[in-house]
mmCIF file with all atom_site columns, C-alpha atoms in Angstrom:
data_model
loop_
_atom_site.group_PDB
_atom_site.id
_atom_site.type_symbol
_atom_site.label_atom_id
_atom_site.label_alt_id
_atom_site.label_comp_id
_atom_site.label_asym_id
_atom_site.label_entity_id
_atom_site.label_seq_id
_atom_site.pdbx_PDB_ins_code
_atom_site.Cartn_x
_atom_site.Cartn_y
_atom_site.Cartn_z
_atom_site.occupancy
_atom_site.B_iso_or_equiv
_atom_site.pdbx_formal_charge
_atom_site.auth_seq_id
_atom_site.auth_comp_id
_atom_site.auth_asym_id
_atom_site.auth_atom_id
_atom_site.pdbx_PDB_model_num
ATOM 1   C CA . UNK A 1 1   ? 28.582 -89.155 -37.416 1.00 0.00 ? 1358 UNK A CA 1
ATOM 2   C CA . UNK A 1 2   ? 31.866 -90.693 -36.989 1.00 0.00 ? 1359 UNK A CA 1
ATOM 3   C CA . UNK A 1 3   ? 33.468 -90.586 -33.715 1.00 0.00 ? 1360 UNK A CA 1
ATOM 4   C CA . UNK A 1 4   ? 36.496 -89.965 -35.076 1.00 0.00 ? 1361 UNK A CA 1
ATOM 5   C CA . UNK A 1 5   ? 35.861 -87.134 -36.652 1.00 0.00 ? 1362 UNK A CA 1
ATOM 6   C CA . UNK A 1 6   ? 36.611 -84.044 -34.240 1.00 0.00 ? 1363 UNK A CA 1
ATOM 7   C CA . UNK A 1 7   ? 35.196 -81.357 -36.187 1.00 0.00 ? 1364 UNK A CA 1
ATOM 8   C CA . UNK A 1 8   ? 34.833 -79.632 -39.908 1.00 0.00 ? 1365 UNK A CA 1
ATOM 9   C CA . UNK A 1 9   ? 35.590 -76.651 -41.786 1.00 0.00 ? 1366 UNK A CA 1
ATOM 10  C CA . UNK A 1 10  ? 35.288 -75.313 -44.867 1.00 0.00 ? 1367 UNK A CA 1
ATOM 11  C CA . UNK A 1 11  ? 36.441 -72.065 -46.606 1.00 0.00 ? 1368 UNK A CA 1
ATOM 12  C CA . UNK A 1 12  ? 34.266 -70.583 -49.654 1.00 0.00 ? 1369 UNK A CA 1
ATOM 13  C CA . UNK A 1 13  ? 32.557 -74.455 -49.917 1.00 0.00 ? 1370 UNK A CA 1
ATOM 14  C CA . UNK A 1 14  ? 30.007 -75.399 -52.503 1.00 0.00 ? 1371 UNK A CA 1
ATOM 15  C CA . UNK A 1 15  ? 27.559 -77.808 -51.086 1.00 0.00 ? 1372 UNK A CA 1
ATOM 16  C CA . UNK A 1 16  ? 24.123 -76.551 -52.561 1.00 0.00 ? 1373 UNK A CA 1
ATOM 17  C CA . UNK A 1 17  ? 23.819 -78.377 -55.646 1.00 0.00 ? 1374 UNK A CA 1
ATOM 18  C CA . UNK A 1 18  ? 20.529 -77.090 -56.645 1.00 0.00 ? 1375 UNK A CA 1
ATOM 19  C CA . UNK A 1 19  ? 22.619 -73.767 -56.295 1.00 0.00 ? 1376 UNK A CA 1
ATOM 20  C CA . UNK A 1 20  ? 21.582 -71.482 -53.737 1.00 0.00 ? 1377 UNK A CA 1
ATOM 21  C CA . UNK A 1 21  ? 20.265 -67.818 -54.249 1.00 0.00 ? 1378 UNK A CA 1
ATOM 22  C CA . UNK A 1 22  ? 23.644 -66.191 -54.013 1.00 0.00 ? 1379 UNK A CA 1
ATOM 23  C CA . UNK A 1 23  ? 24.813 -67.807 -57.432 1.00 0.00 ? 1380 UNK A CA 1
ATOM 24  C CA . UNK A 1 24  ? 21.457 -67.998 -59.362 1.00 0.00 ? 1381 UNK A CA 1
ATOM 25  C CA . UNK A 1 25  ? 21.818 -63.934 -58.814 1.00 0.00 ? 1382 UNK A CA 1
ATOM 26  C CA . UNK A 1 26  ? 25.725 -63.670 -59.827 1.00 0.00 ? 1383 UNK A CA 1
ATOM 27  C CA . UNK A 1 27  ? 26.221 -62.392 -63.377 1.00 0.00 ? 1384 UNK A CA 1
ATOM 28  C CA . UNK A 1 28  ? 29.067 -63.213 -65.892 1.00 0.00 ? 1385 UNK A CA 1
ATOM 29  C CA . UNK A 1 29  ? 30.886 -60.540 -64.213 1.00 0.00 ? 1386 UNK A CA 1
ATOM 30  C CA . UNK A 1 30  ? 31.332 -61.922 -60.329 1.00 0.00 ? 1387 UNK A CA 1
ATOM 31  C CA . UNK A 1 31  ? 34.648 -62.328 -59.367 1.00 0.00 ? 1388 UNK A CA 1
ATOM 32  C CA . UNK A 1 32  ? 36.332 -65.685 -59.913 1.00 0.00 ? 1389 UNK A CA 1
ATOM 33  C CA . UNK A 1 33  ? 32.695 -67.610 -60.410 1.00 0.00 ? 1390 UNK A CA 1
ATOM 34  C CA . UNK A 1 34  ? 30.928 -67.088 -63.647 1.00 0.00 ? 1391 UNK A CA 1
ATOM 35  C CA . UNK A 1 35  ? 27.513 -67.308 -61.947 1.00 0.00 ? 1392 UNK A CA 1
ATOM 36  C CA . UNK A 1 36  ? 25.578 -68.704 -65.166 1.00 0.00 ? 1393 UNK A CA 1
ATOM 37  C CA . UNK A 1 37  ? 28.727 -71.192 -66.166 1.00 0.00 ? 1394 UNK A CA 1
ATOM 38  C CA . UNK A 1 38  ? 28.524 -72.712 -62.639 1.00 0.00 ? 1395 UNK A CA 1
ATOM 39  C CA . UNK A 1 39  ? 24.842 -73.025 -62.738 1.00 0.00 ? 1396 UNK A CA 1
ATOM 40  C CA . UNK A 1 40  ? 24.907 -74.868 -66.054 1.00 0.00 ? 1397 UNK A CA 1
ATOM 41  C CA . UNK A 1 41  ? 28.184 -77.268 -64.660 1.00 0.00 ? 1398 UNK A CA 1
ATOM 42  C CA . UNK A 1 42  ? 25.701 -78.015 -61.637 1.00 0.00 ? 1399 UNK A CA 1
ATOM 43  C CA . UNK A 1 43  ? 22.791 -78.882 -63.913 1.00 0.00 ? 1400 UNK A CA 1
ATOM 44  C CA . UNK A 1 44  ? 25.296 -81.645 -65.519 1.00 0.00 ? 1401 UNK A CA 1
ATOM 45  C CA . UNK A 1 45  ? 26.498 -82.938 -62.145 1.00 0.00 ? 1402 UNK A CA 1
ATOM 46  C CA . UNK A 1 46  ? 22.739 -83.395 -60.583 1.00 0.00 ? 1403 UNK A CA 1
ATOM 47  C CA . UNK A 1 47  ? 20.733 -85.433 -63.372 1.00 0.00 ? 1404 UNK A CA 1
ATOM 48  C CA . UNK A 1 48  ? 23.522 -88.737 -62.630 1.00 0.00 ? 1405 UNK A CA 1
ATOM 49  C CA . UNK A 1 49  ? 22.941 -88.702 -58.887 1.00 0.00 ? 1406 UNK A CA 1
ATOM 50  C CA . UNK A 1 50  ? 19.873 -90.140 -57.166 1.00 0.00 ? 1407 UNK A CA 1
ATOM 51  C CA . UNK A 1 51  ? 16.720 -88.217 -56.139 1.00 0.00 ? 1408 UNK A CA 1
ATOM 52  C CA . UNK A 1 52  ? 17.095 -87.693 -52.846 1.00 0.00 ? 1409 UNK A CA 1
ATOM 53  C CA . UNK A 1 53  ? 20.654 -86.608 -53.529 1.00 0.00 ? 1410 UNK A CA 1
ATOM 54  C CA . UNK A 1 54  ? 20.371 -83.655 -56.106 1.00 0.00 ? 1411 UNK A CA 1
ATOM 55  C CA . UNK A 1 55  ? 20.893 -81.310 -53.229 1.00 0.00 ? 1412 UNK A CA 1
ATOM 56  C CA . UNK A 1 56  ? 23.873 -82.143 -52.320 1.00 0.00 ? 1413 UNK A CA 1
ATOM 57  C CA . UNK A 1 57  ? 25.697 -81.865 -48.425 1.00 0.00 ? 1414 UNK A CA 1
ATOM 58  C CA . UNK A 1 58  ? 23.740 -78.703 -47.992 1.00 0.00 ? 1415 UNK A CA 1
ATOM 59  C CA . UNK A 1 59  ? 20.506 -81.003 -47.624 1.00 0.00 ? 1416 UNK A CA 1
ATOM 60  C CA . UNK A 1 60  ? 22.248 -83.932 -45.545 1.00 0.00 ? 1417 UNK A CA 1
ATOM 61  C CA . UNK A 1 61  ? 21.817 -85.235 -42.015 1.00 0.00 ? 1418 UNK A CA 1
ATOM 62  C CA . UNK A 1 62  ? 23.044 -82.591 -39.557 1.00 0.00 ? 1419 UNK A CA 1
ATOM 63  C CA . UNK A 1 63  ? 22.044 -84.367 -36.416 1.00 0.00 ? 1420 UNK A CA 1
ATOM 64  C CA . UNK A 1 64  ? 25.507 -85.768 -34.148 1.00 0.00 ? 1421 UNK A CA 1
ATOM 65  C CA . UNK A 1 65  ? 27.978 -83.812 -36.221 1.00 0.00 ? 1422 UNK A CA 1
ATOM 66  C CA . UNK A 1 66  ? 31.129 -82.024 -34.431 1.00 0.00 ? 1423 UNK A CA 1
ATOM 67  C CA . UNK A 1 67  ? 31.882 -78.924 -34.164 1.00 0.00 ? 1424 UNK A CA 1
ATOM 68  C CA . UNK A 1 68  ? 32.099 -77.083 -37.575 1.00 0.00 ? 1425 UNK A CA 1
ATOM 69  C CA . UNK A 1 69  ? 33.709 -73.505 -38.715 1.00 0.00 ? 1426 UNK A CA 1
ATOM 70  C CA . UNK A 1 70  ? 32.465 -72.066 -42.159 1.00 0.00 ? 1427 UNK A CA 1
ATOM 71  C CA . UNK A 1 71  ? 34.196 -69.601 -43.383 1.00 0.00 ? 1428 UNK A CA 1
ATOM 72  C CA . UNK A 1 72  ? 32.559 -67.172 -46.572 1.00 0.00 ? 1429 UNK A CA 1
ATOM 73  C CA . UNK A 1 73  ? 33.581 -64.093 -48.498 1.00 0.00 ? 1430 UNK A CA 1
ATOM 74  C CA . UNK A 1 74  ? 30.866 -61.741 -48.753 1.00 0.00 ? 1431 UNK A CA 1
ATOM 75  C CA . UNK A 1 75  ? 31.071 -61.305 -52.334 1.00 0.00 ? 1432 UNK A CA 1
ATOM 76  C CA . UNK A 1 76  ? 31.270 -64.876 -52.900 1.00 0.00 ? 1433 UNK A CA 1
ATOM 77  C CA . UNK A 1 77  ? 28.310 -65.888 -55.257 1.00 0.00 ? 1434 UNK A CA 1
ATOM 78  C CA . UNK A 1 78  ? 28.539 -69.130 -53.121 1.00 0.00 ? 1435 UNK A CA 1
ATOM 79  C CA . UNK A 1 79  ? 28.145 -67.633 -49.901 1.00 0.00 ? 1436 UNK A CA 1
ATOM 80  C CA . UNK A 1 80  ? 24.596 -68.952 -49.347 1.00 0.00 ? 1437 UNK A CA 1
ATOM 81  C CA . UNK A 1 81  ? 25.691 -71.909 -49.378 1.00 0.00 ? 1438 UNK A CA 1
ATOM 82  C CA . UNK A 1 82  ? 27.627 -71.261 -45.901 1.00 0.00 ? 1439 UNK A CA 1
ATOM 83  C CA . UNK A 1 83  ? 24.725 -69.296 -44.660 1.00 0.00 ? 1440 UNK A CA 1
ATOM 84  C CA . UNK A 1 84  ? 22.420 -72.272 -45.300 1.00 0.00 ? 1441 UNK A CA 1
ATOM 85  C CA . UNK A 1 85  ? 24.608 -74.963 -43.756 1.00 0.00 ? 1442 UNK A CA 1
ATOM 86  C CA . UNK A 1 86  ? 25.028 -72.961 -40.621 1.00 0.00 ? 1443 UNK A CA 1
ATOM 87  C CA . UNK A 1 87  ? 21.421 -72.324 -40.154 1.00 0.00 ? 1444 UNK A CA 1
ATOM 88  C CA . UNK A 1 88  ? 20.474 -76.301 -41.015 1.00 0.00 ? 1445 UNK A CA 1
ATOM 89  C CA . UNK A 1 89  ? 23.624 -77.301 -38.604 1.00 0.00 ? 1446 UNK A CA 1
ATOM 90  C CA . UNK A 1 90  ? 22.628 -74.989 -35.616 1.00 0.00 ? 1447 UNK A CA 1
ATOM 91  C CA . UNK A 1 91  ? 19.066 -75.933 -36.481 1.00 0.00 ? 1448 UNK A CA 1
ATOM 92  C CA . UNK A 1 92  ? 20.361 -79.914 -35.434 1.00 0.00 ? 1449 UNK A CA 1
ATOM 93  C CA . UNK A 1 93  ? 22.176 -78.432 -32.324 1.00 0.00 ? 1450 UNK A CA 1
ATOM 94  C CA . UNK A 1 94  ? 25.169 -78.357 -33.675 1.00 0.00 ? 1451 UNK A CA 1
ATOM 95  C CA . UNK A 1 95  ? 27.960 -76.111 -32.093 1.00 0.00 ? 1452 UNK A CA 1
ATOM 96  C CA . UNK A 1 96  ? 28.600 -74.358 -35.766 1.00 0.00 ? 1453 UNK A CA 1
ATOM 97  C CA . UNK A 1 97  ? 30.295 -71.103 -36.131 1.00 0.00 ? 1454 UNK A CA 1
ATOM 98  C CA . UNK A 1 98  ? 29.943 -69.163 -39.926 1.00 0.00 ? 1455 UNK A CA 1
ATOM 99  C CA . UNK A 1 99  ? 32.035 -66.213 -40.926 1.00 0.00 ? 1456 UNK A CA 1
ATOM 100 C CA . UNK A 1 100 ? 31.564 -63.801 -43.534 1.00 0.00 ? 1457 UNK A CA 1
ATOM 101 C CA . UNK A 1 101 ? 34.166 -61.438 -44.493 1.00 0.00 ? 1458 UNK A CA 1
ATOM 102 C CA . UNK A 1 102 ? 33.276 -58.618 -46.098 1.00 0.00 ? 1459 UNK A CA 1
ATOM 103 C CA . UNK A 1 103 ? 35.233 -57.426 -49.449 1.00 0.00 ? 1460 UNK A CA 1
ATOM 104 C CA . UNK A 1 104 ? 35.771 -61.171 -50.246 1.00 0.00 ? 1461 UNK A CA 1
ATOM 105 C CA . UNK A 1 105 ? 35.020 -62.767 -53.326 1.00 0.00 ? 1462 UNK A CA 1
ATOM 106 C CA . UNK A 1 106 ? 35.215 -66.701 -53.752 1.00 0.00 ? 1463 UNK A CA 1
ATOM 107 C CA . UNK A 1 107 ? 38.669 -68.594 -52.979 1.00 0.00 ? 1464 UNK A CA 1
ATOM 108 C CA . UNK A 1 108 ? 40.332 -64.797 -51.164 1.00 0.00 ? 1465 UNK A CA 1
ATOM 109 C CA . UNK A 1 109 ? 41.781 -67.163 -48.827 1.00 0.00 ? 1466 UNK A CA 1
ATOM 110 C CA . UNK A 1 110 ? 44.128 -68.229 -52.085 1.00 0.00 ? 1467 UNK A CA 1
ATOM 111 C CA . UNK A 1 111 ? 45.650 -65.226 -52.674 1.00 0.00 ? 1468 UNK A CA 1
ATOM 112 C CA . UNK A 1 112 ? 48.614 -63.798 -51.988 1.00 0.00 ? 1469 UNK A CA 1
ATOM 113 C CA . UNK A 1 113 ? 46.845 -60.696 -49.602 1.00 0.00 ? 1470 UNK A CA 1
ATOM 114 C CA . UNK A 1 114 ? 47.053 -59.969 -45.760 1.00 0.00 ? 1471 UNK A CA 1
ATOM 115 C CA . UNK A 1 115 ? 43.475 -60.548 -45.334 1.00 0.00 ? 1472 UNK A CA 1
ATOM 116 C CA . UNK A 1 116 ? 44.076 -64.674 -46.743 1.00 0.00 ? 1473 UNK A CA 1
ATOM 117 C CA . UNK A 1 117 ? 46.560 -64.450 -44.076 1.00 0.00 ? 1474 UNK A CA 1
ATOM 118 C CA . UNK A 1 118 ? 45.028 -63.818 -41.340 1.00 0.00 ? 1475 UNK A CA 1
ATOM 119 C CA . UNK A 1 119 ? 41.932 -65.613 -42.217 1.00 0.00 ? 1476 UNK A CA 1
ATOM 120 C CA . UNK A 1 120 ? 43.655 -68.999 -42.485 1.00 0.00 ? 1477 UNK A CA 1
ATOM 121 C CA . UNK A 1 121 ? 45.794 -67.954 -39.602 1.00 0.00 ? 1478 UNK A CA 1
ATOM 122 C CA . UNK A 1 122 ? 42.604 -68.505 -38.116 1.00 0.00 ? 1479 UNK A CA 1
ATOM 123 C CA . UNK A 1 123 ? 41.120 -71.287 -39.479 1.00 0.00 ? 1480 UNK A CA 1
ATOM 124 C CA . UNK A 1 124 ? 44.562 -73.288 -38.392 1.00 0.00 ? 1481 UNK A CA 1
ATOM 125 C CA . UNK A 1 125 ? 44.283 -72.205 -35.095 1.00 0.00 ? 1482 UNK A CA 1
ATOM 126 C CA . UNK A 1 126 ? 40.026 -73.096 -34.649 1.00 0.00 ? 1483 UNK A CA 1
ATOM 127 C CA . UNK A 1 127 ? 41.616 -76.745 -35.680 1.00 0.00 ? 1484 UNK A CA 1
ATOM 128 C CA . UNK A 1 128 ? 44.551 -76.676 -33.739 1.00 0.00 ? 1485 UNK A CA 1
ATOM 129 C CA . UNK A 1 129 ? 42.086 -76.106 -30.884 1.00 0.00 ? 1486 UNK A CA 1
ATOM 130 C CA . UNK A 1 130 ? 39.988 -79.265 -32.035 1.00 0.00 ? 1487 UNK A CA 1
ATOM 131 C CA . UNK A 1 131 ? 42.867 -81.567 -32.706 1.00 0.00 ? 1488 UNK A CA 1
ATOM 132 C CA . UNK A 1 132 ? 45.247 -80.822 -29.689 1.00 0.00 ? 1489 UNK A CA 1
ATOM 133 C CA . UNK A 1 133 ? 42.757 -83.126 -27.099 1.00 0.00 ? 1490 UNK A CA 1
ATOM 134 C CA . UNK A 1 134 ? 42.926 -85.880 -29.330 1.00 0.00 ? 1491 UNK A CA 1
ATOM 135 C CA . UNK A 1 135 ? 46.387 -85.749 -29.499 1.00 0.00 ? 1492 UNK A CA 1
ATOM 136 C CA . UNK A 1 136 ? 46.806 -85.757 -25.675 1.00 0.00 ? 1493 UNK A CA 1
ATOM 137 C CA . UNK A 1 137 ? 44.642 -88.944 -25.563 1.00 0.00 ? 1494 UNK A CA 1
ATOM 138 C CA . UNK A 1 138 ? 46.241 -92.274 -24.348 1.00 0.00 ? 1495 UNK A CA 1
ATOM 139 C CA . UNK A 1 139 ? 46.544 -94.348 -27.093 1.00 0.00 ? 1496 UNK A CA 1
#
């Protein structure tokens, strides 16, 4: 809840550390994500953190947070993980905005396709939008 930060986003982000349904359902063959390899690297990564942080962001403190865009390929085995922190961070009153874009696997907006294009086209513009009032503030 820092006032200096003017808002969040995110493109195909992992924050459910517990793993959410999406990826406990993804098979060997999902694009980019070996569903069972990333479950087993999250069940090293959890035991060395404390108790009441095994579940990662996804289970944090929404309440006061800025504005947020989440942005999620529909075939991304990860994509619950957007869902989830949109419902939690709309839940807290948050002014939260998820998109999922269908025919997308996990880390689209990487490659070299018209689609990535356009979708970080807009993503840079949603934080142009939150940046450009700071920027007009005296100093």
């Amino acid at each position: 809840n820092d006032p200096a930060l003017k808002g969040f986003s995110a493109i195909c982000g992992a924050v459910d550390l517990n793993a959410s349904p999406s990826l406990r359902q993804s098979t060997p063959e999902s694009l980019l994500i070996d569903g069972p390899s990333a479950l087993e690297n999250l069940r090293r990564l959890t035991p060395s953190l404390p108790e009441e942080k095994r579940g990662g962001p996804a289970e944090g403190d929404f309440e006061g947070l800025p504005q947020a865009l989440l942005i999620a390929g529909r075939l991304d085995p990860i994509a619950d993980d957007s869902i989830e922190v949109f419902r939690r961070w709309r839940r807290a009153g948050g002014d939260v905005r998820c998109i999922l874009v269908p025919e997308a696997v996990h880390g689209f907006n990487r490659m070299p396709t018209a689609l990535a294009g356009k979708t970080n086209r807009f993503a840079r513009q949603w934080m142009r939008t939150i940046i450009a009032p700071v920027a007009e503030e005296p100093p």
